[in-house]
Coordinates of C-alpha atoms and ligand atoms in Angstrom, one line a residue:
X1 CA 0.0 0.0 0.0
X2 CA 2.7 2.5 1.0
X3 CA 4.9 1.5 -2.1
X4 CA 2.3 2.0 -4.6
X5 CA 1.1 5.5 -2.7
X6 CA 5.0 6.6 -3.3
X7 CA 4.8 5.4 -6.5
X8 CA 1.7 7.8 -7.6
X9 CA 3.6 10.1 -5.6
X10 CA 6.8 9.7 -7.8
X11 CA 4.8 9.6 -11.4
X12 CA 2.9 13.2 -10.6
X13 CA 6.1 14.5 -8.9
X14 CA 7.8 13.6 -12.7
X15 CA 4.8 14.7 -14.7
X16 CA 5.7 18.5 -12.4
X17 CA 9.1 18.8 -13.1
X18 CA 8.3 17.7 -17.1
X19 CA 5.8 20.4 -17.4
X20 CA 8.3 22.8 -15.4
X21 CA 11.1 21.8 -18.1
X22 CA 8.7 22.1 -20.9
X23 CA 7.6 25.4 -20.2
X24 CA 11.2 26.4 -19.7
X25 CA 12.4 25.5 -23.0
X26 CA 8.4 25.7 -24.8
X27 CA 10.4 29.3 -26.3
X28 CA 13.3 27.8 -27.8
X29 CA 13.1 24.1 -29.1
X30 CA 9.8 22.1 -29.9
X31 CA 9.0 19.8 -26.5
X32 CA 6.4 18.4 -25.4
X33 CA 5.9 17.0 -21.5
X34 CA 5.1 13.5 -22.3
X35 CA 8.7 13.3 -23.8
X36 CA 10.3 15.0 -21.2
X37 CA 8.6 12.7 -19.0
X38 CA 9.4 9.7 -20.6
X39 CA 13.0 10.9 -20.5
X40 CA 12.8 11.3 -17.0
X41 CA 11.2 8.1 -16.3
X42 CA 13.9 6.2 -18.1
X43 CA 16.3 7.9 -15.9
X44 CA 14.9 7.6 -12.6
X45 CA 13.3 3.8 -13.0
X46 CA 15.2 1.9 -15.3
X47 CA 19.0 3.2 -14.3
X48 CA 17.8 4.6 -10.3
X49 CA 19.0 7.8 -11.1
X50 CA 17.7 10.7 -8.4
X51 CA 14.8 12.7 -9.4
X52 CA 17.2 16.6 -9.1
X53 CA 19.6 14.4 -11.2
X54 CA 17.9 13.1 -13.9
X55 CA 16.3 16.7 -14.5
X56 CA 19.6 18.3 -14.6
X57 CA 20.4 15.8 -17.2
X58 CA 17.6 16.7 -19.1
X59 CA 18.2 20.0 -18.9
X60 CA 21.5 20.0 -19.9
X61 CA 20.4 17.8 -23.1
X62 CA 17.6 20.7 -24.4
X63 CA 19.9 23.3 -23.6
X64 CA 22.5 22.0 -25.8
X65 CA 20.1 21.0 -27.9
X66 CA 19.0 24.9 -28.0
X67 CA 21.9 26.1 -27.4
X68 CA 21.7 27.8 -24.6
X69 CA 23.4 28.2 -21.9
X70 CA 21.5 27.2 -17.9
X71 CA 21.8 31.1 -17.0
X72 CA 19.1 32.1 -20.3
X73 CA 16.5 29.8 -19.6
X74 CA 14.1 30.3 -16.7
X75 CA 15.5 27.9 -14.5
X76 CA 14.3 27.4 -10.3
X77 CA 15.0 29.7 -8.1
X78 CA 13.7 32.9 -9.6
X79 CA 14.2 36.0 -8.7
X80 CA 11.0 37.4 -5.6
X81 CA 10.1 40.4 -7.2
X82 CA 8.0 42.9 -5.4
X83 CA 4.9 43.7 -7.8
X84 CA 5.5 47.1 -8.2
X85 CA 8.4 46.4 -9.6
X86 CA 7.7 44.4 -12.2
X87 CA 8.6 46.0 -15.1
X88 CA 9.2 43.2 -18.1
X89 CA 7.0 41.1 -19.5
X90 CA 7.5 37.0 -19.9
X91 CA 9.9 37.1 -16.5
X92 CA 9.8 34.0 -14.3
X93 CA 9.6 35.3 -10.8
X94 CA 8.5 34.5 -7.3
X95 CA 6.3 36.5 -5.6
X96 CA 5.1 37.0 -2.0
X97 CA 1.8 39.0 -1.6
X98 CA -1.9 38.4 -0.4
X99 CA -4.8 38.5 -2.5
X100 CA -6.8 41.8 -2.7
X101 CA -9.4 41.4 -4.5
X102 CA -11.0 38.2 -6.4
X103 CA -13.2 39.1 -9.8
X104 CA -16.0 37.3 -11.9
X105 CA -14.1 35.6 -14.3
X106 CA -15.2 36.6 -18.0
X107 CA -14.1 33.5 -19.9
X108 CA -14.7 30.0 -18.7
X109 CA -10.8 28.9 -19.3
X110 CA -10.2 31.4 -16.5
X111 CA -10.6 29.5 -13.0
X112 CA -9.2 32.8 -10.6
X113 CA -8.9 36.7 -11.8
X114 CA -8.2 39.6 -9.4
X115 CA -5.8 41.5 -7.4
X116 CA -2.4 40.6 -5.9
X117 CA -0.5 43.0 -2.8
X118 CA 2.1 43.3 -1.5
X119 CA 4.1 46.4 0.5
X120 CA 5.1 47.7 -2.6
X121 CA 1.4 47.8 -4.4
X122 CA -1.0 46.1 -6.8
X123 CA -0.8 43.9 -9.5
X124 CA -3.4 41.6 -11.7
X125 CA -3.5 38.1 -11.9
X126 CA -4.8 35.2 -13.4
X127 CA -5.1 31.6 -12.8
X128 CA -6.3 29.0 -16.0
X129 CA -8.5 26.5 -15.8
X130 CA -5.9 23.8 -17.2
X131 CA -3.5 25.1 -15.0
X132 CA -4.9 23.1 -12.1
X133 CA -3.9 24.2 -9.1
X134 CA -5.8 25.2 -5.8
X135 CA -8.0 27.9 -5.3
X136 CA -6.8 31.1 -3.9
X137 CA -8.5 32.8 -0.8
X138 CA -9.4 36.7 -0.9
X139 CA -7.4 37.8 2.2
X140 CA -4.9 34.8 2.5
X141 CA -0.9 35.3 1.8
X142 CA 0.8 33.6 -0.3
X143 CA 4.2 32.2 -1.6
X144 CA 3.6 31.9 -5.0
X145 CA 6.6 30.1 -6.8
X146 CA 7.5 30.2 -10.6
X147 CA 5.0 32.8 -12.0
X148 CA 5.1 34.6 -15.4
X149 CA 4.5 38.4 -16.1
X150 CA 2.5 39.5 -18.6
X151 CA 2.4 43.3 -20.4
X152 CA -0.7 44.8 -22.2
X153 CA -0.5 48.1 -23.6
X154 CA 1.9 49.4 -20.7
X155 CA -0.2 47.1 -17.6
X156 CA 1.6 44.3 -16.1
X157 CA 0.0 41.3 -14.8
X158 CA 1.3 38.0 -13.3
X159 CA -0.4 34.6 -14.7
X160 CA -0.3 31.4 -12.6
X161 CA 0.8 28.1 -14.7
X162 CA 0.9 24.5 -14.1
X163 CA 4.0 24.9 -12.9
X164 CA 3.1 27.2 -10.0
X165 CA 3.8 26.4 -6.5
X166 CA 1.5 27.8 -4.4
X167 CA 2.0 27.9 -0.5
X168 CA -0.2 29.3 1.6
X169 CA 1.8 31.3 4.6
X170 CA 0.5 32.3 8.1
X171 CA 0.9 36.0 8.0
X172 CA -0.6 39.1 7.0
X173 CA 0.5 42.2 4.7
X174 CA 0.3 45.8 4.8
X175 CA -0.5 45.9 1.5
X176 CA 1.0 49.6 0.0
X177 CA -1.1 52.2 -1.8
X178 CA 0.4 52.7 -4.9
X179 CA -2.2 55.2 -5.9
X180 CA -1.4 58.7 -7.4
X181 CA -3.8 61.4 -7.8
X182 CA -3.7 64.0 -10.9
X183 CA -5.6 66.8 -12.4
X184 CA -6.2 68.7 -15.5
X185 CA -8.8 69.6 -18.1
X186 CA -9.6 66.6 -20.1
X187 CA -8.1 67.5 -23.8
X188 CA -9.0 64.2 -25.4
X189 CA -10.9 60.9 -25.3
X190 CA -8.7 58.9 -27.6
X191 CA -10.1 56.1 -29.5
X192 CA -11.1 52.9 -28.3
X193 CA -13.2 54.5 -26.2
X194 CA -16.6 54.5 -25.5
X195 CA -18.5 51.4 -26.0
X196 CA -16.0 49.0 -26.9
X197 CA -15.7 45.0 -27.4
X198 CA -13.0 43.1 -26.0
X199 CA -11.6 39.9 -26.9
X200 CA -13.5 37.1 -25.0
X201 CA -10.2 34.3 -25.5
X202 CA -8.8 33.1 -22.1
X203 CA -6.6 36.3 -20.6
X204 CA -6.8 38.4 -23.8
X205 CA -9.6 41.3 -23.0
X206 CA -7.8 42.8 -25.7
X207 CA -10.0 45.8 -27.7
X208 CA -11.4 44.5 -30.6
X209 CA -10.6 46.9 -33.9
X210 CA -13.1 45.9 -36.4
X211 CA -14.2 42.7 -35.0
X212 CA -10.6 41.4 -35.1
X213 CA -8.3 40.9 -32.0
X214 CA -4.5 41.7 -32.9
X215 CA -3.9 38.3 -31.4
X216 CA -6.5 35.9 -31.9
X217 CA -8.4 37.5 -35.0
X218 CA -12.1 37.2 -35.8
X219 CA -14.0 37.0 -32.7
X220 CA -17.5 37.4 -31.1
X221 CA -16.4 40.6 -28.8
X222 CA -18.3 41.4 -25.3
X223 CA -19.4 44.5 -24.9
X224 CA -17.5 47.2 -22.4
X225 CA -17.5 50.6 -21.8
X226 CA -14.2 52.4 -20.8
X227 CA -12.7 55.8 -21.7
X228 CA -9.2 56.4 -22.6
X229 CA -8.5 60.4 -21.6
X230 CA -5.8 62.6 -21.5
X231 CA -5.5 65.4 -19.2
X232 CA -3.5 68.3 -19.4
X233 CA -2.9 70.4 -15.8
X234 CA -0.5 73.5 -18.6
X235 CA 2.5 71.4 -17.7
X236 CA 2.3 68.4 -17.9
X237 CA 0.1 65.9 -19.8
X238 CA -1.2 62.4 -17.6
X239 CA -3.4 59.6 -19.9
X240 CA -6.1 58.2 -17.4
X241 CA -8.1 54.7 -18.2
X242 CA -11.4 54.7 -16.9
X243 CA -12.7 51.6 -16.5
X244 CA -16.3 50.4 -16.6
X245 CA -17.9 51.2 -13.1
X246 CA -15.7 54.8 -12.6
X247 CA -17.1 55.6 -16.9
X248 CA -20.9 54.7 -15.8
X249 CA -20.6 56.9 -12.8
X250 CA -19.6 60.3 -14.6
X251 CA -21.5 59.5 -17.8
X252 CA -24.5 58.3 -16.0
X253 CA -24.7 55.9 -18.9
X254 CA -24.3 52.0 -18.2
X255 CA -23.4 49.6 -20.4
X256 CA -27.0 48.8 -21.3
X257 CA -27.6 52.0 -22.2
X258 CA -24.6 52.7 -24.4
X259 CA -25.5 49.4 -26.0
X260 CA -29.4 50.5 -26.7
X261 CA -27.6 53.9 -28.1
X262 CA -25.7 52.1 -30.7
X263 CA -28.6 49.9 -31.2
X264 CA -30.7 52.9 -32.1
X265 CA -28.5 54.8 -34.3
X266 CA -26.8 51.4 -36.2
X267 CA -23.6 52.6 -34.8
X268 CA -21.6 52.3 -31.4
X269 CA -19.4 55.7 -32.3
X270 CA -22.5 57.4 -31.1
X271 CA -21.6 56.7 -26.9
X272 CA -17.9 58.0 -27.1
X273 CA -19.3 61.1 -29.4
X274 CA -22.1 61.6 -26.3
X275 CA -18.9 61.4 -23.9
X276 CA -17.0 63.7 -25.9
X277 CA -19.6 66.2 -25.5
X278 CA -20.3 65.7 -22.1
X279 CA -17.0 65.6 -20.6
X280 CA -14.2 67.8 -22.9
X281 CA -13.3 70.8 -21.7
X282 CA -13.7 70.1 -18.1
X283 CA -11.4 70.0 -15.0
X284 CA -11.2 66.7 -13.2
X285 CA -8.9 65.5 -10.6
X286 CA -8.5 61.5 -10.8
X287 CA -6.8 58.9 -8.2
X288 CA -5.7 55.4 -8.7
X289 CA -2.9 53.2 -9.4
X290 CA 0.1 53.9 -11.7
X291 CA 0.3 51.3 -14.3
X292 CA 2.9 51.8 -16.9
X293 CA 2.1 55.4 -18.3
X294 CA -1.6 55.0 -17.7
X295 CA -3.5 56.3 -14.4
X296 CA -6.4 53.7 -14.2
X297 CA -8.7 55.5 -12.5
X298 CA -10.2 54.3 -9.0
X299 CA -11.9 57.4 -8.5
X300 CA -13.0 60.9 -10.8
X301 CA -14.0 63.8 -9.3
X302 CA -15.1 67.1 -11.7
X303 CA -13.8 69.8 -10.3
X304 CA -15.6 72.6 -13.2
X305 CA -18.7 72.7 -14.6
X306 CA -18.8 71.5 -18.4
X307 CA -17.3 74.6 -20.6
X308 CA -19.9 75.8 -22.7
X309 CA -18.3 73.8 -26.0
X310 CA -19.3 77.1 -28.2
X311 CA -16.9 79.1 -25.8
X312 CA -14.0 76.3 -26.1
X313 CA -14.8 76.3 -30.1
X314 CA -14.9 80.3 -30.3
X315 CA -11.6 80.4 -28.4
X316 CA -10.0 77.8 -30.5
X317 CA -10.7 80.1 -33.9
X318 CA -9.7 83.2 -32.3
X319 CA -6.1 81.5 -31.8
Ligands
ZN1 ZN1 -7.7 38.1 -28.2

């Protein structure tokens, strides 16, 4: 009974440190994990060799075999990166921080989305379905061993993978406000604003341009509403992303509405041209986190009245 429990033991301990190679070297040569496995099994049961042994032998064969040298590939014992510092996209890292904030999923291949902290600030995450591994608890700390970062358009992220070691510790965090707060009159609302459609493929949420995702092509988009704005304080210029819930609150148009708009005029340019008029001209003093050279905005607060748009237009001939 023992043996065969150490056995089971051994195989899934194998098939761990195959999908940790694979991934490793998934860049640079074509592997799959069955064969690393298989290479491994003939190692460690037909000639006894020790489990760290046989996978440094492995190792050493796709790195040749890539020619690379142990130092290039992402190899154990990562760097523990703090996430405000994560500044790089595809890094293997370690990371220690508790989990803020768990969201609703919007794809089904995601199992986890939501907020990691740690002294330092924020950072998104997400956790695949065929990743496997146990749920994380909103409030809990963790270790988390082996994870990758991920850029979009200037925000990082970290995503969980099969290869993730996750261990839960018995502490708390102060997690750190990495929030900043800036004003100015909003000067534009750039495209891809409005009522948009993002990419519904696991972990994308990319904006759709046309109907097409610059990464996975033709796709049935879900609707969202966001605006992109820049605002301008005479010295200095600060772009701001407001997301959903923080858009519906100064427009005082949800997504159902926007969606009925474009409904109504055959045409979804008619919610950010409603914006536009609504909101250009005007003061506003936004906080939230610093990610890359966007302010997403946690909160917006109008500090003017609208301008009268026939003032801002006479002003702008008269120049
Ligand atoms: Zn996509």
């Amino acid at each position: 009974m023992e043996n065969k429990v150490e056995a089971i033991a051994t195989m899934s301990d194998l098939r761990t440190h195959a999908a940790e190679i694979a991934e490793q070297f998934s860049e640079h040569v074509d592997v799959e994990t069955s064969e690393v496995e298989e290479r491994l099994e003939t190692l460690v049961d037909e000639y006894r060799v020790p489990v760290d042994e046989a996978r440094r032998s492995v190792e050493n064969s796709y790195l040749e075999e890539a020619g690379l040298e142990r130092d290039e590939i992402g190899q154990g014992g990562n760097d523990e990166v703090r996430v405000a510092d994560i500044d790089e996209d595809e890094q293997w890292i370690d990371v220690t921080a508790k989990v803020v904030d768990l969201w609703e999923p919007r794809s089904e291949s995601i199992a986890q989305v939501g907020l990691l902290g740690d002294e330092s600030g924020r950072t998104k995450f997400v956790a695949f379905e065929t990743s496997d591994l146990p749920e994380l608890e909103e409030g809990a700390v963790y270790r988390l061993g082996n994870v990758v970062t991920d850029e979009y358009q200037g925000d990082f992220s970290v995503k969980l993978n099969r290869t993730t070691t996750i261990e839960q510790l018995d502490e708390d965090i102060e997690v750190g406000d990495d929030a900043v707060t800036v004003e100015g009159a909003l000067v534009d609302i750039q495209s891809g604003s409005g009522l948009i459609k993002r990419c519904p493929e696991e972990g994308c949420t990319r904006v759709l341009q046309n109907g097409r995702c610059s990464e996975h092509g033709d796709v049935e988009g879900e609707f969202d509403l966001r605006i992109k704005g820049v605002l301008d304080d005479g010295e200095t210029v600060h772009e701001v992303i407001l997301g959903r819930e923080v858009t519906e609150d100064l427009t005082g148009i949800t997504l159902e509405e926007a969606q009925q708009m474009a409904k109504d005029a055959l045409d979804t340019t008619v919610v950010v041209e409603e914006m536009r008029e609504d909101l250009l001209g005007t003061y506003y003093r936004v906080s939230g986190p610093e990610l890359g050279r966007y302010v997403l905005a946690d909160e917006v607060e109008r500090l003017t009245e609208p301008a009268d748009p026939e003032a801002v237009l006479i002003k702008a001939r008269s120049i």
